[in-house]
Amino acid sequence: MKICRYVEREASSPDSSSPRYGLIEGENVIEISGLPWVTWSRGSRSSRLTEVRLLAPVEPSKIVCIGRNYAAHAAELGNDVPKEPLMFLKPPSSVIGPEEAIVLTKYSERVEHEGELAMVMGRRCAHLSDADNALSFVMGYTCLNDVTARDLQKSDVQFTRAKGFDTFCAVGPHIETALDPSNVLVETHVNGALRQSGMTSLMIYPPAFLVRWISRMMTLMPGDVIATGTPAGVGPLVAGDKVEVSVAGIGVLRNPVHPPQA
């Protein structure tokens, strides 16, 4: 099942211009009532995909990210593999959806892409044990671009500024609920050229482990997002680029890159 969040391109009323959730079925979007992680039902309103604009599929209270979760990516930046999951947060204000612009910042000379598989939580969870079915708390999966000001990350040591700029967390195009995240291909293309390619089976800490681990540090709420780490091949983005993050079984998240705001 593909769950999206959208607005109609040609709003006929104030109500139709408000964001809503829906199911993508073929070339159509079927509106649903309620939030997708609580009780909902199919509505009667249907729109063609060409008639709507997809938004970021969630509005998370937090985005929990895992750094250096692929050995080859840790090595390419000269880092050791972490002995425990390396966690950091991106602010909700950094979230954008498909086709929205990643806006470069004047405070960085090197902004890079990091394509990732992301998990969207469907249930509140905290302090999960090893016996708990961690993935049962996950509603579904989506693509994420953990855009990073690499020079600031190196100079600051901690990651908040480098990864927290507005537009530095592209998410979408929708949430796929029927996916086994254990061995899917994650790729990033820039202007059609392949930059990153890696299987999720290469993760040092797999998705179920991450949900349990994070739940022991902070309560995860429905709609929260976990970014599971990026494969090797990160590289720079410049104004005018078109970056695409794809996850097999989900789809492609596309975003243009714009210059810094004056």
mmCIF file of C-alpha atoms in Angstrom:
data_model
loop_
_atom_site.group_PDB
_atom_site.id
_atom_site.type_symbol
_atom_site.label_atom_id
_atom_site.label_comp_id
_atom_site.label_asym_id
_atom_site.label_seq_id
_atom_site.Cartn_x
_atom_site.Cartn_y
_atom_site.Cartn_z
ATOM 1 C CA MET A 1 0.000 0.000 0.000
ATOM 2 C CA LYS A 2 1.307 3.434 -0.995
ATOM 3 C CA ILE A 3 0.291 6.275 1.322
ATOM 4 C CA CYS A 4 0.858 9.881 0.277
ATOM 5 C CA ARG A 5 0.165 13.396 1.467
ATOM 6 C CA TYR A 6 -0.957 15.841 -1.200
ATOM 7 C CA VAL A 7 -2.795 18.932 -2.323
ATOM 8 C CA GLU A 8 -4.759 19.451 -5.493
ATOM 9 C CA ARG A 9 -2.938 21.500 -8.124
ATOM 10 C CA GLU A 10 -6.102 23.366 -9.131
ATOM 11 C CA ALA A 11 -7.935 23.956 -5.886
ATOM 12 C CA SER A 12 -11.654 24.482 -6.451
ATOM 13 C CA SER A 13 -12.298 25.502 -2.832
ATOM 14 C CA PRO A 14 -10.346 26.378 0.341
ATOM 15 C CA ASP A 15 -11.013 22.845 1.577
ATOM 16 C CA SER A 16 -9.472 21.241 -1.514
ATOM 17 C CA SER A 17 -6.286 23.303 -1.078
ATOM 18 C CA SER A 18 -5.615 21.797 2.371
ATOM 19 C CA PRO A 19 -3.104 18.936 2.646
ATOM 20 C CA ARG A 20 -4.694 15.508 2.932
ATOM 21 C CA TYR A 21 -3.618 11.882 3.008
ATOM 22 C CA GLY A 22 -4.428 9.410 0.301
ATOM 23 C CA LEU A 23 -3.729 6.028 -1.261
ATOM 24 C CA ILE A 24 -1.887 5.839 -4.566
ATOM 25 C CA GLU A 25 -3.556 3.214 -6.724
ATOM 26 C CA GLY A 26 -2.263 3.096 -10.273
ATOM 27 C CA GLU A 27 -2.557 6.612 -11.689
ATOM 28 C CA ASN A 28 -5.073 7.734 -9.083
ATOM 29 C CA VAL A 29 -5.005 9.080 -5.531
ATOM 30 C CA ILE A 30 -7.901 8.053 -3.275
ATOM 31 C CA GLU A 31 -8.464 10.366 -0.328
ATOM 32 C CA ILE A 32 -8.554 8.751 3.119
ATOM 33 C CA SER A 33 -10.150 10.085 6.275
ATOM 34 C CA GLY A 34 -7.972 10.533 9.324
ATOM 35 C CA LEU A 35 -4.270 10.057 9.834
ATOM 36 C CA PRO A 36 -2.785 6.909 8.278
ATOM 37 C CA TRP A 37 -1.379 5.641 11.609
ATOM 38 C CA VAL A 38 -4.778 5.689 13.326
ATOM 39 C CA THR A 39 -8.195 4.426 12.283
ATOM 40 C CA TRP A 40 -9.046 5.646 8.795
ATOM 41 C CA SER A 41 -11.312 4.779 5.895
ATOM 42 C CA ARG A 42 -11.324 5.274 2.149
ATOM 43 C CA GLY A 43 -13.104 8.401 1.006
ATOM 44 C CA SER A 44 -15.160 8.960 -2.107
ATOM 45 C CA ARG A 45 -12.870 11.606 -3.603
ATOM 46 C CA SER A 46 -10.446 10.429 -6.275
ATOM 47 C CA SER A 47 -7.917 12.484 -8.235
ATOM 48 C CA ARG A 48 -5.478 11.714 -11.007
ATOM 49 C CA LEU A 49 -1.828 11.801 -9.931
ATOM 50 C CA THR A 50 -1.285 14.477 -12.566
ATOM 51 C CA GLU A 51 -3.887 16.638 -10.814
ATOM 52 C CA VAL A 52 -2.185 16.666 -7.406
ATOM 53 C CA ARG A 53 1.117 17.795 -5.934
ATOM 54 C CA LEU A 54 2.742 15.314 -3.593
ATOM 55 C CA LEU A 55 4.034 16.740 -0.315
ATOM 56 C CA ALA A 56 6.417 15.229 2.206
ATOM 57 C CA PRO A 57 4.401 12.171 3.270
ATOM 58 C CA VAL A 58 4.711 12.966 7.002
ATOM 59 C CA GLU A 59 5.094 15.890 9.368
ATOM 60 C CA PRO A 60 7.344 14.274 11.987
ATOM 61 C CA SER A 61 7.889 15.539 15.511
ATOM 62 C CA LYS A 62 11.519 14.480 15.005
ATOM 63 C CA ILE A 63 13.834 12.934 12.437
ATOM 64 C CA VAL A 64 16.281 10.526 14.060
ATOM 65 C CA CYS A 65 19.296 9.839 11.855
ATOM 66 C CA ILE A 66 21.973 7.183 11.997
ATOM 67 C CA GLY A 67 25.480 8.087 10.882
ATOM 68 C CA ARG A 68 28.181 5.823 9.426
ATOM 69 C CA ASN A 69 25.872 2.799 9.211
ATOM 70 C CA TYR A 70 27.609 1.465 6.096
ATOM 71 C CA ALA A 71 31.276 0.533 6.547
ATOM 72 C CA ALA A 72 32.246 1.807 3.087
ATOM 73 C CA HIS A 73 30.703 5.223 3.785
ATOM 74 C CA ALA A 74 32.508 5.510 7.117
ATOM 75 C CA ALA A 75 35.763 4.644 5.353
ATOM 76 C CA GLU A 76 35.299 7.141 2.515
ATOM 77 C CA LEU A 77 35.149 9.977 5.073
ATOM 78 C CA GLY A 78 38.073 8.607 7.068
ATOM 79 C CA ASN A 79 35.987 7.472 10.020
ATOM 80 C CA ASP A 80 35.960 4.265 12.028
ATOM 81 C CA VAL A 81 32.855 2.094 12.158
ATOM 82 C CA PRO A 82 30.951 3.176 15.308
ATOM 83 C CA LYS A 83 30.827 0.671 18.160
ATOM 84 C CA GLU A 84 27.232 1.730 18.808
ATOM 85 C CA PRO A 85 24.733 3.425 16.466
ATOM 86 C CA LEU A 86 25.749 7.060 15.940
ATOM 87 C CA MET A 87 22.565 9.100 16.398
ATOM 88 C CA PHE A 88 21.740 12.691 15.596
ATOM 89 C CA LEU A 89 18.571 14.695 14.933
ATOM 90 C CA LYS A 90 17.398 16.843 12.067
ATOM 91 C CA PRO A 91 14.765 19.486 12.856
ATOM 92 C CA PRO A 92 11.249 19.146 11.417
ATOM 93 C CA SER A 93 11.776 22.549 9.773
ATOM 94 C CA SER A 94 14.316 20.937 7.424
ATOM 95 C CA VAL A 95 11.687 18.683 5.791
ATOM 96 C CA ILE A 96 10.651 19.159 2.171
ATOM 97 C CA GLY A 97 8.754 16.892 -0.206
ATOM 98 C CA PRO A 98 9.263 15.588 -3.731
ATOM 99 C CA GLU A 99 10.081 18.168 -6.408
ATOM 100 C CA GLU A 100 10.655 20.867 -3.779
ATOM 101 C CA ALA A 101 13.970 22.676 -4.003
ATOM 102 C CA ILE A 102 16.985 21.917 -1.860
ATOM 103 C CA VAL A 103 18.295 25.434 -1.229
ATOM 104 C CA LEU A 104 22.036 25.687 -0.726
ATOM 105 C CA THR A 105 23.343 27.840 2.119
ATOM 106 C CA LYS A 106 25.803 30.723 1.901
ATOM 107 C CA TYR A 107 27.436 29.399 5.080
ATOM 108 C CA SER A 108 28.848 26.301 3.371
ATOM 109 C CA GLU A 109 31.223 25.731 0.485
ATOM 110 C CA ARG A 110 30.389 22.031 0.112
ATOM 111 C CA VAL A 111 26.862 20.658 0.424
ATOM 112 C CA GLU A 112 26.474 16.933 -0.274
ATOM 113 C CA HIS A 113 23.704 14.405 -0.894
ATOM 114 C CA GLU A 114 23.125 11.348 1.295
ATOM 115 C CA GLY A 115 20.447 9.027 -0.087
ATOM 116 C CA GLU A 116 18.839 6.730 2.482
ATOM 117 C CA LEU A 117 16.048 4.326 3.330
ATOM 118 C CA ALA A 118 13.811 5.887 5.985
ATOM 119 C CA MET A 119 11.304 4.306 8.361
ATOM 120 C CA VAL A 120 8.055 6.028 9.352
ATOM 121 C CA MET A 121 6.729 5.079 12.760
ATOM 122 C CA GLY A 122 3.135 3.939 13.066
ATOM 123 C CA ARG A 123 2.878 3.421 16.810
ATOM 124 C CA ARG A 124 4.287 5.027 19.931
ATOM 125 C CA CYS A 125 7.138 2.974 21.318
ATOM 126 C CA ALA A 126 9.634 3.291 24.128
ATOM 127 C CA HIS A 127 12.082 0.965 25.877
ATOM 128 C CA LEU A 128 11.611 -1.963 23.501
ATOM 129 C CA SER A 129 13.199 -5.222 24.598
ATOM 130 C CA ASP A 130 15.132 -7.648 22.421
ATOM 131 C CA ALA A 131 12.025 -9.851 22.370
ATOM 132 C CA ASP A 132 9.777 -7.127 20.939
ATOM 133 C CA ASN A 133 8.918 -7.176 17.238
ATOM 134 C CA ALA A 134 10.452 -3.785 16.515
ATOM 135 C CA LEU A 135 9.293 -3.520 12.905
ATOM 136 C CA SER A 136 5.667 -3.964 13.961
ATOM 137 C CA PHE A 137 5.900 -0.382 15.257
ATOM 138 C CA VAL A 138 6.884 0.847 11.779
ATOM 139 C CA MET A 139 4.038 1.943 9.501
ATOM 140 C CA GLY A 140 6.126 1.960 6.343
ATOM 141 C CA TYR A 141 9.195 3.090 4.459
ATOM 142 C CA THR A 142 10.191 5.971 2.228
ATOM 143 C CA CYS A 143 13.186 7.643 0.571
ATOM 144 C CA LEU A 144 15.171 10.365 2.312
ATOM 145 C CA ASN A 145 18.010 12.693 1.333
ATOM 146 C CA ASP A 146 20.041 13.673 4.403
ATOM 147 C CA VAL A 147 21.550 16.785 2.803
ATOM 148 C CA THR A 148 24.738 17.771 4.625
ATOM 149 C CA ALA A 149 27.045 20.789 4.688
ATOM 150 C CA ARG A 150 30.185 18.652 4.839
ATOM 151 C CA ASP A 151 32.633 21.439 5.666
ATOM 152 C CA LEU A 152 30.494 22.556 8.612
ATOM 153 C CA GLN A 153 30.138 18.992 9.818
ATOM 154 C CA LYS A 154 33.922 18.689 9.950
ATOM 155 C CA SER A 155 34.515 22.067 11.575
ATOM 156 C CA ASP A 156 31.700 21.795 14.142
ATOM 157 C CA VAL A 157 32.382 18.140 15.047
ATOM 158 C CA GLN A 158 28.744 17.684 16.079
ATOM 159 C CA PHE A 159 26.175 17.546 13.266
ATOM 160 C CA THR A 160 23.314 19.905 14.131
ATOM 161 C CA ARG A 161 24.203 22.928 12.007
ATOM 162 C CA ALA A 162 25.531 20.941 9.044
ATOM 163 C CA LYS A 163 22.366 18.889 8.704
ATOM 164 C CA GLY A 164 19.724 21.232 10.074
ATOM 165 C CA PHE A 165 19.329 23.944 7.432
ATOM 166 C CA ASP A 166 15.881 24.496 5.953
ATOM 167 C CA THR A 167 15.279 22.127 2.986
ATOM 168 C CA PHE A 168 18.099 19.756 4.053
ATOM 169 C CA CYS A 169 15.752 16.786 4.642
ATOM 170 C CA ALA A 170 13.930 15.731 1.488
ATOM 171 C CA VAL A 171 11.395 12.933 2.134
ATOM 172 C CA GLY A 172 9.085 11.024 -0.212
ATOM 173 C CA PRO A 173 7.538 10.475 -2.633
ATOM 174 C CA HIS A 174 5.179 8.336 -0.512
ATOM 175 C CA ILE A 175 5.194 5.706 2.246
ATOM 176 C CA GLU A 176 5.279 2.067 1.179
ATOM 177 C CA THR A 177 3.760 -0.209 3.832
ATOM 178 C CA ALA A 178 4.546 -3.539 2.115
ATOM 179 C CA LEU A 179 8.346 -3.676 2.123
ATOM 180 C CA ASP A 180 10.957 -5.950 3.641
ATOM 181 C CA PRO A 181 13.749 -3.477 4.456
ATOM 182 C CA SER A 182 16.435 -6.092 5.043
ATOM 183 C CA ASN A 183 17.884 -6.281 1.518
ATOM 184 C CA VAL A 184 16.763 -3.530 -0.846
ATOM 185 C CA LEU A 185 18.843 -1.351 -3.159
ATOM 186 C CA VAL A 186 19.392 2.316 -2.259
ATOM 187 C CA GLU A 187 20.746 4.577 -5.016
ATOM 188 C CA THR A 188 21.366 8.267 -5.626
ATOM 189 C CA HIS A 189 21.660 9.868 -9.060
ATOM 190 C CA VAL A 190 22.684 13.460 -9.759
ATOM 191 C CA ASN A 191 21.790 14.775 -13.212
ATOM 192 C CA GLY A 192 21.227 11.178 -14.263
ATOM 193 C CA ALA A 193 24.687 9.968 -13.172
ATOM 194 C CA LEU A 194 24.882 7.261 -10.524
ATOM 195 C CA ARG A 195 26.598 8.485 -7.361
ATOM 196 C CA GLN A 196 25.550 6.005 -4.665
ATOM 197 C CA SER A 197 24.486 2.366 -4.761
ATOM 198 C CA GLY A 198 24.240 -0.033 -1.833
ATOM 199 C CA MET A 199 22.066 -2.815 -0.427
ATOM 200 C CA THR A 200 20.486 -2.342 2.980
ATOM 201 C CA SER A 201 21.859 -5.771 3.914
ATOM 202 C CA LEU A 202 25.226 -3.987 4.201
ATOM 203 C CA MET A 203 24.023 -1.899 7.142
ATOM 204 C CA ILE A 204 26.095 -2.350 10.277
ATOM 205 C CA TYR A 205 22.966 -1.933 12.411
ATOM 206 C CA PRO A 206 19.822 -3.205 10.617
ATOM 207 C CA PRO A 207 16.410 -1.498 10.779
ATOM 208 C CA ALA A 208 14.892 -3.613 13.580
ATOM 209 C CA PHE A 209 17.956 -3.093 15.763
ATOM 210 C CA LEU A 210 17.762 0.665 15.186
ATOM 211 C CA VAL A 211 14.120 0.916 16.268
ATOM 212 C CA ARG A 212 14.886 -0.944 19.503
ATOM 213 C CA TRP A 213 18.037 1.062 20.150
ATOM 214 C CA ILE A 214 16.479 4.468 19.563
ATOM 215 C CA SER A 215 13.391 3.591 21.634
ATOM 216 C CA ARG A 216 15.666 3.106 24.641
ATOM 217 C CA MET A 217 16.942 6.688 24.362
ATOM 218 C CA MET A 218 13.765 8.537 23.323
ATOM 219 C CA THR A 219 10.093 7.795 22.806
ATOM 220 C CA LEU A 220 9.203 7.377 19.154
ATOM 221 C CA MET A 221 5.833 8.812 18.155
ATOM 222 C CA PRO A 222 3.584 7.995 15.185
ATOM 223 C CA GLY A 223 4.846 9.888 12.152
ATOM 224 C CA ASP A 224 8.414 10.154 13.431
ATOM 225 C CA VAL A 225 11.080 9.322 10.867
ATOM 226 C CA ILE A 226 14.233 7.228 11.257
ATOM 227 C CA ALA A 227 16.904 7.752 8.585
ATOM 228 C CA THR A 228 18.923 4.532 8.508
ATOM 229 C CA GLY A 229 22.232 5.784 7.074
ATOM 230 C CA THR A 230 23.725 6.289 3.634
ATOM 231 C CA PRO A 231 25.832 4.023 1.401
ATOM 232 C CA ALA A 232 29.238 5.091 0.072
ATOM 233 C CA GLY A 233 29.463 7.609 -2.751
ATOM 234 C CA VAL A 234 28.357 10.876 -1.155
ATOM 235 C CA GLY A 235 29.273 13.899 -3.225
ATOM 236 C CA PRO A 236 28.678 17.602 -3.822
ATOM 237 C CA LEU A 237 25.541 19.330 -5.001
ATOM 238 C CA VAL A 238 25.594 22.610 -6.909
ATOM 239 C CA ALA A 239 22.855 24.959 -8.036
ATOM 240 C CA GLY A 240 21.078 23.613 -11.094
ATOM 241 C CA ASP A 241 21.539 19.950 -10.154
ATOM 242 C CA LYS A 242 18.680 17.461 -10.073
ATOM 243 C CA VAL A 243 19.160 14.827 -7.371
ATOM 244 C CA GLU A 244 17.215 11.560 -7.248
ATOM 245 C CA VAL A 245 17.148 9.109 -4.347
ATOM 246 C CA SER A 246 15.599 5.737 -5.123
ATOM 247 C CA VAL A 247 14.818 2.731 -2.945
ATOM 248 C CA ALA A 248 13.776 -0.495 -4.667
ATOM 249 C CA GLY A 249 10.170 -1.311 -3.900
ATOM 250 C CA ILE A 250 9.327 2.293 -3.009
ATOM 251 C CA GLY A 251 10.095 4.730 -5.819
ATOM 252 C CA VAL A 252 12.146 7.811 -6.604
ATOM 253 C CA LEU A 253 12.454 11.051 -4.636
ATOM 254 C CA ARG A 254 13.423 13.909 -6.982
ATOM 255 C CA ASN A 255 14.540 17.394 -5.948
ATOM 256 C CA PRO A 256 16.116 20.305 -7.819
ATOM 257 C CA VAL A 257 18.997 22.202 -6.197
ATOM 258 C CA HIS A 258 18.756 25.981 -5.979
ATOM 259 C CA PRO A 259 21.391 28.590 -5.101
ATOM 260 C CA PRO A 260 21.515 30.223 -1.662
ATOM 261 C CA GLN A 261 18.924 32.857 -0.956
ATOM 262 C CA ALA A 262 20.179 36.396 -1.100
#
